[in-house]
Tab-separated table of C-alpha atoms and ligand atoms in Angstrom:
chain	number	residue	atom	x	y	z
A	1	UNK	CA	0.000	0.000	0.000
A	2	UNK	CA	1.850	3.061	-1.183
A	3	UNK	CA	-0.881	5.668	-0.846
A	4	UNK	CA	-0.457	8.096	2.052
A	5	UNK	CA	-2.650	7.506	5.073
A	6	UNK	CA	-4.975	10.413	4.351
A	7	UNK	CA	-6.303	9.398	1.011
A	8	UNK	CA	-7.155	5.776	1.550
A	9	UNK	CA	-10.270	4.223	0.088
A	10	UNK	CA	-12.891	3.042	2.571
A	11	UNK	CA	-15.749	0.743	1.552
A	12	UNK	CA	-18.545	-0.673	3.650
A	13	UNK	CA	-22.150	-1.736	3.340
A	14	UNK	CA	-25.265	-2.962	5.102
A	15	UNK	CA	-28.072	-5.144	3.870
A	16	UNK	CA	-31.527	-3.624	3.436
A	17	UNK	CA	-33.136	-6.562	5.188
A	18	UNK	CA	-35.013	-6.470	8.483
A	19	UNK	CA	-34.555	-3.382	10.606
A	20	UNK	CA	-31.231	-1.712	11.165
A	21	UNK	CA	-30.447	-1.840	14.848
A	22	UNK	CA	-28.220	-0.291	17.466
A	23	UNK	CA	-25.552	-2.944	16.796
A	24	UNK	CA	-25.318	-1.885	13.136
A	25	UNK	CA	-25.077	1.735	14.226
A	26	UNK	CA	-22.479	1.317	16.982
A	27	UNK	CA	-20.500	-1.447	15.293
A	28	UNK	CA	-20.355	-0.028	11.787
A	29	UNK	CA	-22.158	3.160	10.783
A	30	UNK	CA	-20.719	5.276	13.627
A	31	UNK	CA	-17.209	4.579	12.312
A	32	UNK	CA	-18.217	5.356	8.742
A	33	UNK	CA	-19.294	8.834	9.753
A	34	UNK	CA	-15.937	9.500	11.390
A	35	UNK	CA	-13.896	8.062	8.521
A	36	UNK	CA	-15.480	10.218	5.836
A	37	UNK	CA	-13.527	13.252	7.042
A	38	UNK	CA	-10.201	11.557	6.425
A	39	UNK	CA	-10.696	9.200	3.510
A	40	UNK	CA	-12.416	8.581	0.216
A	41	UNK	CA	-15.489	6.692	1.389
A	42	UNK	CA	-17.901	4.537	-0.563
A	43	UNK	CA	-20.975	3.129	1.217
A	44	UNK	CA	-23.378	0.740	-0.414
A	45	UNK	CA	-26.831	-0.650	0.282
A	46	UNK	CA	-26.314	-4.260	-0.668
A	47	UNK	CA	-29.679	-5.394	-1.977
A	48	UNK	CA	-28.289	-8.449	-3.783
A	49	UNK	CA	-26.889	-9.644	-0.463
A	50	UNK	CA	-30.245	-9.158	1.247
A	51	UNK	CA	-31.861	-11.414	-1.370
A	52	UNK	CA	-29.867	-14.412	-0.149
A	53	UNK	CA	-32.708	-14.795	2.339
A	54	UNK	CA	-36.158	-14.367	0.728
A	55	UNK	CA	-37.414	-10.771	0.849
A	56	UNK	CA	-40.922	-9.749	0.008
A	57	UNK	CA	-40.461	-7.516	-3.102
A	58	UNK	CA	-42.589	-4.582	-1.924
A	59	UNK	CA	-40.895	-4.563	1.460
A	60	UNK	CA	-37.430	-4.853	-0.060
A	61	UNK	CA	-38.084	-1.785	-2.200
A	62	UNK	CA	-39.073	0.178	0.909
A	63	UNK	CA	-36.139	-1.110	2.931
A	64	UNK	CA	-33.601	-0.099	0.295
A	65	UNK	CA	-34.755	3.510	0.477
A	66	UNK	CA	-35.047	3.417	4.266
A	67	UNK	CA	-31.487	2.099	4.610
A	68	UNK	CA	-30.241	4.997	2.496
A	69	UNK	CA	-32.164	7.383	4.737
A	70	UNK	CA	-30.601	5.775	7.787
A	71	UNK	CA	-27.107	6.349	6.375
A	72	UNK	CA	-27.920	9.997	5.730
A	73	UNK	CA	-29.615	10.584	9.083
A	74	UNK	CA	-26.643	8.989	10.844
A	75	UNK	CA	-24.429	11.635	9.291
A	76	UNK	CA	-23.074	10.170	6.072
A	77	UNK	CA	-22.629	13.238	3.934
A	78	UNK	CA	-23.238	12.679	0.202
A	79	UNK	CA	-20.912	15.567	-0.616
A	80	UNK	CA	-18.042	13.745	1.057
A	81	UNK	CA	-18.986	10.097	0.532
A	82	UNK	CA	-20.466	8.057	-2.280
A	83	UNK	CA	-23.734	6.349	-1.321
A	84	UNK	CA	-25.306	3.939	-3.779
A	85	UNK	CA	-27.406	0.814	-4.240
A	86	UNK	CA	-25.379	-2.282	-5.126
A	87	UNK	CA	-27.683	-3.441	-7.934
A	88	UNK	CA	-27.339	-0.040	-9.665
A	89	UNK	CA	-23.716	-0.878	-10.456
A	90	UNK	CA	-23.736	-4.111	-12.460
A	91	UNK	CA	-19.971	-4.548	-12.135
A	92	UNK	CA	-20.539	-6.011	-8.659
A	93	UNK	CA	-22.143	-9.172	-9.986
A	94	UNK	CA	-19.806	-9.240	-12.955
A	95	UNK	CA	-16.713	-9.259	-10.782
A	96	UNK	CA	-18.352	-11.729	-8.390
A	97	UNK	CA	-18.551	-14.198	-11.268
A	98	UNK	CA	-14.865	-13.896	-12.005
A	99	UNK	CA	-13.980	-14.257	-8.335
A	100	UNK	CA	-16.188	-17.360	-8.223
A	101	UNK	CA	-13.746	-18.972	-10.563
A	102	UNK	CA	-10.923	-18.623	-8.038
A	103	UNK	CA	-12.833	-19.137	-4.753
A	104	UNK	CA	-12.726	-22.680	-3.358
A	105	UNK	CA	-15.741	-24.577	-2.050
A	106	UNK	CA	-14.058	-25.678	1.221
A	107	UNK	CA	-13.060	-22.067	1.866
A	108	UNK	CA	-16.699	-20.971	1.672
A	109	UNK	CA	-17.841	-23.910	3.745
A	110	UNK	CA	-15.792	-22.511	6.614
A	111	UNK	CA	-17.746	-19.259	6.809
A	112	UNK	CA	-19.436	-18.955	10.192
A	113	UNK	CA	-22.262	-16.748	8.959
A	114	UNK	CA	-23.157	-19.282	6.281
A	115	UNK	CA	-23.068	-22.161	8.732
A	116	UNK	CA	-25.204	-20.218	11.187
A	117	UNK	CA	-27.784	-19.052	8.637
A	118	UNK	CA	-27.865	-22.437	6.934
A	119	UNK	CA	-28.840	-23.900	10.294
A	120	UNK	CA	-31.505	-21.276	11.016
A	121	UNK	CA	-33.041	-21.158	7.547
A	122	UNK	CA	-32.459	-24.810	6.712
A	123	UNK	CA	-35.280	-25.247	4.207
A	124	UNK	CA	-34.467	-21.949	2.504
A	125	UNK	CA	-30.734	-22.305	1.958
A	126	UNK	CA	-29.869	-21.302	-1.563
A	127	UNK	CA	-26.676	-21.151	-3.573
A	128	UNK	CA	-26.620	-17.358	-3.175
A	129	UNK	CA	-26.278	-17.661	0.585
A	130	UNK	CA	-23.288	-19.937	0.130
A	131	UNK	CA	-21.824	-17.568	-2.417
A	132	UNK	CA	-22.479	-14.417	-0.427
A	133	UNK	CA	-18.858	-13.804	0.693
A	134	UNK	CA	-17.631	-13.877	-2.930
A	135	UNK	CA	-20.054	-11.085	-3.841
A	136	UNK	CA	-18.880	-9.227	-0.751
A	137	UNK	CA	-15.269	-9.603	-1.903
A	138	UNK	CA	-16.281	-8.167	-5.288
A	139	UNK	CA	-17.923	-5.170	-3.544
A	140	UNK	CA	-14.713	-4.428	-1.719
A	141	UNK	CA	-12.142	-5.159	-4.433
A	142	UNK	CA	-13.907	-3.187	-7.189
A	143	UNK	CA	-13.034	0.076	-5.446
A	144	UNK	CA	-9.424	-0.916	-4.677
A	145	UNK	CA	-10.406	-0.526	-1.051
A	146	UNK	CA	-7.801	-0.103	1.672
A	147	UNK	CA	-10.079	-0.178	4.730
A	148	UNK	CA	-13.331	-1.977	5.475
A	149	UNK	CA	-14.964	-0.741	8.695
A	150	UNK	CA	-17.249	-3.516	9.971
A	151	UNK	CA	-18.483	-5.283	13.077
A	152	UNK	CA	-16.629	-8.316	14.422
A	153	UNK	CA	-18.942	-10.787	12.634
A	154	UNK	CA	-17.637	-9.689	9.221
A	155	UNK	CA	-13.951	-10.220	9.951
A	156	UNK	CA	-13.901	-13.646	8.345
A	157	UNK	CA	-15.530	-12.341	5.169
A	158	UNK	CA	-12.971	-9.554	4.839
A	159	UNK	CA	-10.266	-12.164	5.356
A	160	UNK	CA	-11.667	-14.062	2.365
A	161	UNK	CA	-11.627	-10.868	0.283
A	162	UNK	CA	-7.929	-10.546	1.164
A	163	UNK	CA	-7.273	-14.135	0.128
A	164	UNK	CA	-9.085	-13.688	-3.187
A	165	UNK	CA	-7.256	-10.411	-3.909
A	166	UNK	CA	-3.886	-12.067	-3.363
A	167	UNK	CA	-4.827	-15.148	-5.350
A	168	UNK	CA	-6.093	-13.094	-8.278
A	169	UNK	CA	-2.988	-10.886	-8.240
A	170	UNK	CA	-0.742	-13.952	-8.234
A	171	UNK	CA	-2.563	-15.528	-11.155
A	172	UNK	CA	-3.208	-12.511	-13.329
A	173	UNK	CA	-1.032	-9.592	-12.205
A	174	UNK	CA	-1.271	-6.847	-9.660
A	175	UNK	CA	-4.776	-5.462	-10.043
A	176	UNK	CA	-6.314	-5.480	-6.566
A	177	UNK	CA	-5.389	-3.767	-3.330
A	178	UNK	CA	-5.405	-6.207	-0.405
A	179	UNK	CA	-7.987	-4.655	1.949
A	180	UNK	CA	-7.846	-4.451	5.704
A	181	UNK	CA	-10.778	-4.733	8.117
A	182	UNK	CA	-11.197	-1.982	10.691
A	183	UNK	CA	-12.915	-3.322	13.765
A	184	UNK	CA	-13.399	-1.135	16.812
A	185	UNK	CA	-12.679	-2.489	20.248
A	186	UNK	CA	-15.910	-1.214	21.731
A	187	UNK	CA	-19.188	-1.762	19.936
A	188	UNK	CA	-17.821	-4.320	17.483
A	189	UNK	CA	-20.172	-6.947	18.825
A	190	UNK	CA	-23.266	-5.645	20.541
A	191	UNK	CA	-25.130	-8.574	22.002
A	192	UNK	CA	-28.845	-9.412	21.887
A	193	UNK	CA	-30.917	-7.907	24.701
A	194	UNK	CA	-32.829	-11.158	25.112
A	195	UNK	CA	-29.699	-13.296	24.951
A	196	UNK	CA	-26.375	-11.596	25.704
A	197	UNK	CA	-24.466	-14.636	24.451
A	198	UNK	CA	-25.551	-14.055	20.839
A	199	UNK	CA	-25.004	-10.942	18.735
A	200	UNK	CA	-27.800	-8.423	18.264
A	201	UNK	CA	-29.195	-9.420	14.898
A	202	UNK	CA	-31.658	-8.163	12.328
A	203	UNK	CA	-32.797	-11.627	11.571
A	204	UNK	CA	-33.495	-12.405	15.248
A	205	UNK	CA	-36.835	-14.063	15.873
A	206	UNK	CA	-38.018	-11.640	18.532
A	207	UNK	CA	-37.941	-7.818	18.410
A	208	UNK	CA	-36.932	-7.980	22.093
A	209	UNK	CA	-33.480	-8.963	20.767
A	210	UNK	CA	-32.677	-5.554	19.337
A	211	UNK	CA	-33.162	-1.821	19.563
A	212	UNK	CA	-34.292	-0.872	16.080
A	213	UNK	CA	-33.034	2.536	15.054
A	214	UNK	CA	-36.652	3.449	14.409
A	215	UNK	CA	-38.030	2.290	17.794
A	216	UNK	CA	-40.011	4.923	19.705
A	217	UNK	CA	-38.396	6.268	22.929
A	218	UNK	CA	-40.815	4.437	25.222
A	219	UNK	CA	-40.242	1.143	23.455
A	220	UNK	CA	-36.465	1.608	23.720
A	221	UNK	CA	-36.719	2.210	27.470
A	222	UNK	CA	-39.020	-0.775	27.868
A	223	UNK	CA	-36.723	-3.109	25.896
A	224	UNK	CA	-33.715	-2.091	27.971
A	225	UNK	CA	-35.685	-2.476	31.193
A	226	UNK	CA	-36.491	-6.035	30.151
A	227	UNK	CA	-33.018	-6.880	28.877
A	228	UNK	CA	-31.684	-10.138	30.297
A	229	UNK	CA	-29.146	-9.407	33.029
A	230	UNK	CA	-27.012	-11.562	35.244
A	231	UNK	CA	-27.167	-12.834	38.777
A	232	UNK	CA	-25.604	-10.594	41.413
A	233	UNK	CA	-26.190	-6.914	42.007
A	234	UNK	CA	-23.096	-5.029	40.977
A	235	UNK	CA	-22.731	-3.006	37.827
A	236	UNK	CA	-19.294	-4.143	36.694
A	237	UNK	CA	-17.805	-5.048	33.339
A	238	UNK	CA	-16.965	-8.730	33.031
A	239	UNK	CA	-17.924	-10.277	29.714
A	240	UNK	CA	-17.622	-13.846	30.925
A	241	UNK	CA	-19.354	-13.622	34.274
A	242	UNK	CA	-21.736	-10.755	33.502
A	243	UNK	CA	-22.448	-10.758	29.763
A	244	UNK	CA	-25.791	-8.926	30.089
A	245	UNK	CA	-24.546	-6.058	32.263
A	246	UNK	CA	-21.315	-5.811	30.249
A	247	UNK	CA	-23.314	-5.428	27.049
A	248	UNK	CA	-25.434	-2.673	28.578
A	249	UNK	CA	-22.303	-0.959	29.882
A	250	UNK	CA	-20.814	-1.016	26.412
A	251	UNK	CA	-23.982	0.419	24.889
A	252	UNK	CA	-24.199	3.068	27.632
A	253	UNK	CA	-20.572	4.040	27.166
A	254	UNK	CA	-20.897	4.460	23.394
A	255	UNK	CA	-24.181	6.347	23.711
A	256	UNK	CA	-22.977	8.719	26.436
A	257	UNK	CA	-19.292	9.144	25.623
A	258	UNK	CA	-18.366	8.140	29.199
A	259	UNK	CA	-15.809	5.376	29.672
A	260	UNK	CA	-16.840	2.031	31.141
A	261	UNK	CA	-14.582	2.708	34.134
A	262	UNK	CA	-16.377	6.000	34.800
A	263	UNK	CA	-19.737	4.267	34.607
A	264	UNK	CA	-18.700	1.460	36.948
A	265	UNK	CA	-17.743	4.115	39.477
A	266	UNK	CA	-20.957	6.051	39.009
A	267	UNK	CA	-23.043	2.942	39.700
A	268	UNK	CA	-21.175	1.684	42.721
A	269	UNK	CA	-23.760	0.746	45.320
A	270	UNK	CA	-26.665	1.286	42.902
A	271	UNK	CA	-28.926	-1.472	41.629
A	272	UNK	CA	-29.633	-2.880	38.167
A	273	UNK	CA	-33.009	-1.111	38.028
A	274	UNK	CA	-31.514	2.354	38.346
A	275	UNK	CA	-28.738	1.468	35.943
A	276	UNK	CA	-31.087	0.167	33.273
A	277	UNK	CA	-33.307	3.216	33.533
A	278	UNK	CA	-30.314	5.451	32.830
A	279	UNK	CA	-29.066	3.257	29.968
A	280	UNK	CA	-32.524	3.590	28.392
A	281	UNK	CA	-32.439	7.350	28.712
A	282	UNK	CA	-28.913	7.589	27.325
A	283	UNK	CA	-29.852	5.534	24.256
A	284	UNK	CA	-33.008	7.580	23.665
A	285	UNK	CA	-30.970	10.790	23.926
A	286	UNK	CA	-28.289	9.426	21.654
A	287	UNK	CA	-30.797	8.428	18.972
A	288	UNK	CA	-32.937	11.556	19.226
A	289	UNK	CA	-31.154	13.773	16.653
A	290	UNK	CA	-30.822	10.790	14.309
A	291	UNK	CA	-34.522	9.959	14.579
A	292	UNK	CA	-35.488	13.586	13.970
A	293	UNK	CA	-33.418	13.711	10.778
A	294	UNK	CA	-34.787	10.371	9.657
A	295	UNK	CA	-38.346	11.667	9.995
A	296	UNK	CA	-37.485	14.684	7.838
A	297	UNK	CA	-35.876	12.525	5.165
A	298	UNK	CA	-38.913	10.249	5.052
A	299	UNK	CA	-40.952	13.272	3.995
A	300	UNK	CA	-38.646	13.817	1.038
A	301	UNK	CA	-37.907	10.467	-0.621
A	302	UNK	CA	-37.212	12.082	-3.989
A	303	UNK	CA	-34.234	13.929	-2.561
A	304	UNK	CA	-32.842	10.583	-1.367
A	305	UNK	CA	-33.494	8.934	-4.733
A	306	UNK	CA	-31.468	11.681	-6.406
A	307	UNK	CA	-28.584	11.196	-3.997
A	308	UNK	CA	-28.604	7.469	-4.781
A	309	UNK	CA	-28.673	8.086	-8.508
A	310	UNK	CA	-25.708	10.414	-8.448
A	311	UNK	CA	-23.932	8.024	-6.025
A	312	UNK	CA	-24.413	5.178	-8.498
A	313	UNK	CA	-22.937	7.286	-11.292
A	314	UNK	CA	-19.855	8.065	-9.208
A	315	UNK	CA	-19.443	4.444	-8.121
A	316	UNK	CA	-19.900	3.184	-11.672
A	317	UNK	CA	-16.984	5.279	-12.929
A	318	UNK	CA	-14.585	3.554	-10.549
A	319	UNK	CA	-16.143	0.086	-10.874
A	320	UNK	CA	-16.143	0.129	-14.689
A	321	UNK	CA	-12.481	1.076	-14.777
A	322	UNK	CA	-11.497	-1.773	-12.460
A	323	UNK	CA	-13.665	-4.208	-14.402
A	324	UNK	CA	-11.914	-3.252	-17.620
A	325	UNK	CA	-8.545	-3.903	-16.020
A	326	UNK	CA	-9.795	-7.256	-14.731
A	327	UNK	CA	-11.160	-8.351	-18.089
A	328	UNK	CA	-7.951	-7.399	-19.784
A	329	UNK	CA	-5.867	-9.225	-17.173
A	330	UNK	CA	-7.811	-12.496	-17.486
A	331	UNK	CA	-7.876	-12.360	-21.290
A	332	UNK	CA	-11.558	-11.868	-22.065
A	333	UNK	CA	-11.442	-8.552	-23.826
A	334	UNK	CA	-10.035	-8.053	-27.240
B	1	ATP	P1	-27.886	-10.302	10.418
B	1	ATP	O1	-27.791	-9.992	11.871
B	1	ATP	O2	-29.235	-10.628	9.954
B	1	ATP	O3	-26.825	-11.249	9.957
B	1	ATP	P2	-26.434	-7.970	10.058
B	1	ATP	O4	-27.043	-6.962	10.956
B	1	ATP	O5	-25.179	-8.631	10.463
B	1	ATP	O6	-27.552	-8.975	9.684
B	1	ATP	P3	-25.793	-5.972	8.038
B	1	ATP	O7	-26.896	-5.028	8.204
B	1	ATP	O8	-25.450	-6.118	6.628
B	1	ATP	O9	-26.108	-7.398	8.606
B	1	ATP	O10	-24.564	-5.442	8.862
B	1	ATP	C1	-24.101	-4.134	8.727
B	1	ATP	C2	-22.921	-3.896	9.627
B	1	ATP	O11	-23.313	-3.984	11.010
B	1	ATP	C3	-21.778	-4.912	9.460
B	1	ATP	O12	-20.558	-4.202	9.469
B	1	ATP	C4	-21.888	-5.780	10.682
B	1	ATP	O13	-20.630	-6.294	11.066
B	1	ATP	C5	-22.401	-4.797	11.718
B	1	ATP	N1	-23.109	-5.496	12.786
B	1	ATP	C6	-24.158	-6.331	12.650
B	1	ATP	N2	-24.581	-6.780	13.846
B	1	ATP	C7	-23.764	-6.196	14.770
B	1	ATP	C8	-23.683	-6.269	16.206
B	1	ATP	N3	-24.521	-7.011	16.896
B	1	ATP	N4	-22.722	-5.556	16.827
B	1	ATP	C9	-21.865	-4.778	16.122
B	1	ATP	N5	-21.887	-4.675	14.779
B	1	ATP	C10	-22.810	-5.374	14.097
B	2	LTN	N1	-21.895	-8.969	4.672
B	2	LTN	C1	-22.030	-7.653	5.248
B	2	LTN	C2	-22.609	-6.662	4.299
B	2	LTN	C3	-21.663	-6.382	3.209
B	2	LTN	C4	-20.426	-5.685	3.304
B	2	LTN	C5	-19.889	-5.680	1.980
B	2	LTN	C6	-19.728	-5.104	4.350
B	2	LTN	C7	-21.816	-6.754	1.905
B	2	LTN	N2	-20.777	-6.325	1.169
B	2	LTN	C8	-18.657	-5.098	1.728
B	2	LTN	C9	-18.489	-4.511	4.074
B	2	LTN	C10	-17.965	-4.515	2.779
B	2	LTN	C11	-22.865	-7.746	6.520
B	2	LTN	O1	-22.709	-6.915	7.312
B	2	LTN	N3	-23.719	-8.651	6.721
């Protein structure tokens, strides 16, 4: 990587499936907003990825636009960053095909997310779900990405993108940059409120698992009040012995800007009830400006559509150039 640190390329994405939740925000989107001041950022709404689990067409259409609105309300600035819908830039699936020819079946069989989803959606497992990480590698490599800011659960997929970049470069010449995942220490794995041993997930069965970014303040407070906590009484951070309280401490810390140490001190001698009430309020306060902006954007969907259209044009310019280089390198253009 010869480029100077300032002008690196950053790429990341979220699927427009289910509801985006606090884990997506704290684990991924929060970092994106910070990175756009330093780097060339490209953020996608990966609709083809969402389709690897059946989506009702009308709902999917709505979710794509809502996800874009969530990016914007969270502070992604379309003047600084490129925001676009994956399926608007056909090079993503084109490159995925070429990468399919160098990805190995056993390598994909190792992917934890596939194994997990294949178990949960057993009767619905399709080839796309298996193939998902190859499309993700194409997303990343098309933009010659240096950094991929994601939550902990995506580390393995970024690792595969690195492997495929190196393999391609070895076979066909130096085309791709080998990307690097950026995973924050705090917030990289926000756990489910109903089960602090599993990550907060969009595809969770019960809405009690997550705080949706669109949940009303009272519902947020209620969900946190009911969050599963641990035996004992003390508010201390210990992921192994107190996974529930530790998760809430992490959320509280990220929402309030206070360190976990500070919070532990503040809650010395206080009970879980008081603590949870304050976590609820901190999260509501943290989400308030975001929710206000989201409401405004929902009143103006055409403005968002325009942003997506111009984002797709910008993305296409880069993607088409890379795709040309790739085709030339593998010998299929003339
Ligand atoms: P599912 O839970 O259904 O697998 P997902 O929420 O992981 O979906 P995306 O919306 O595509 O899928 O994820 C967007 C980003 O949010 C990714 O970078 C992912 O790593 C991050 N992320 C997802 N869940 C969490 C979590 N519980 N904690 C922190 N980051 C998360
Ligand atoms: N698999 C990711 C979404 C995703 C992504 C990407 C993230 C698709 N393509 C490229 C970073 C870079 C997930 O979060 N479930």
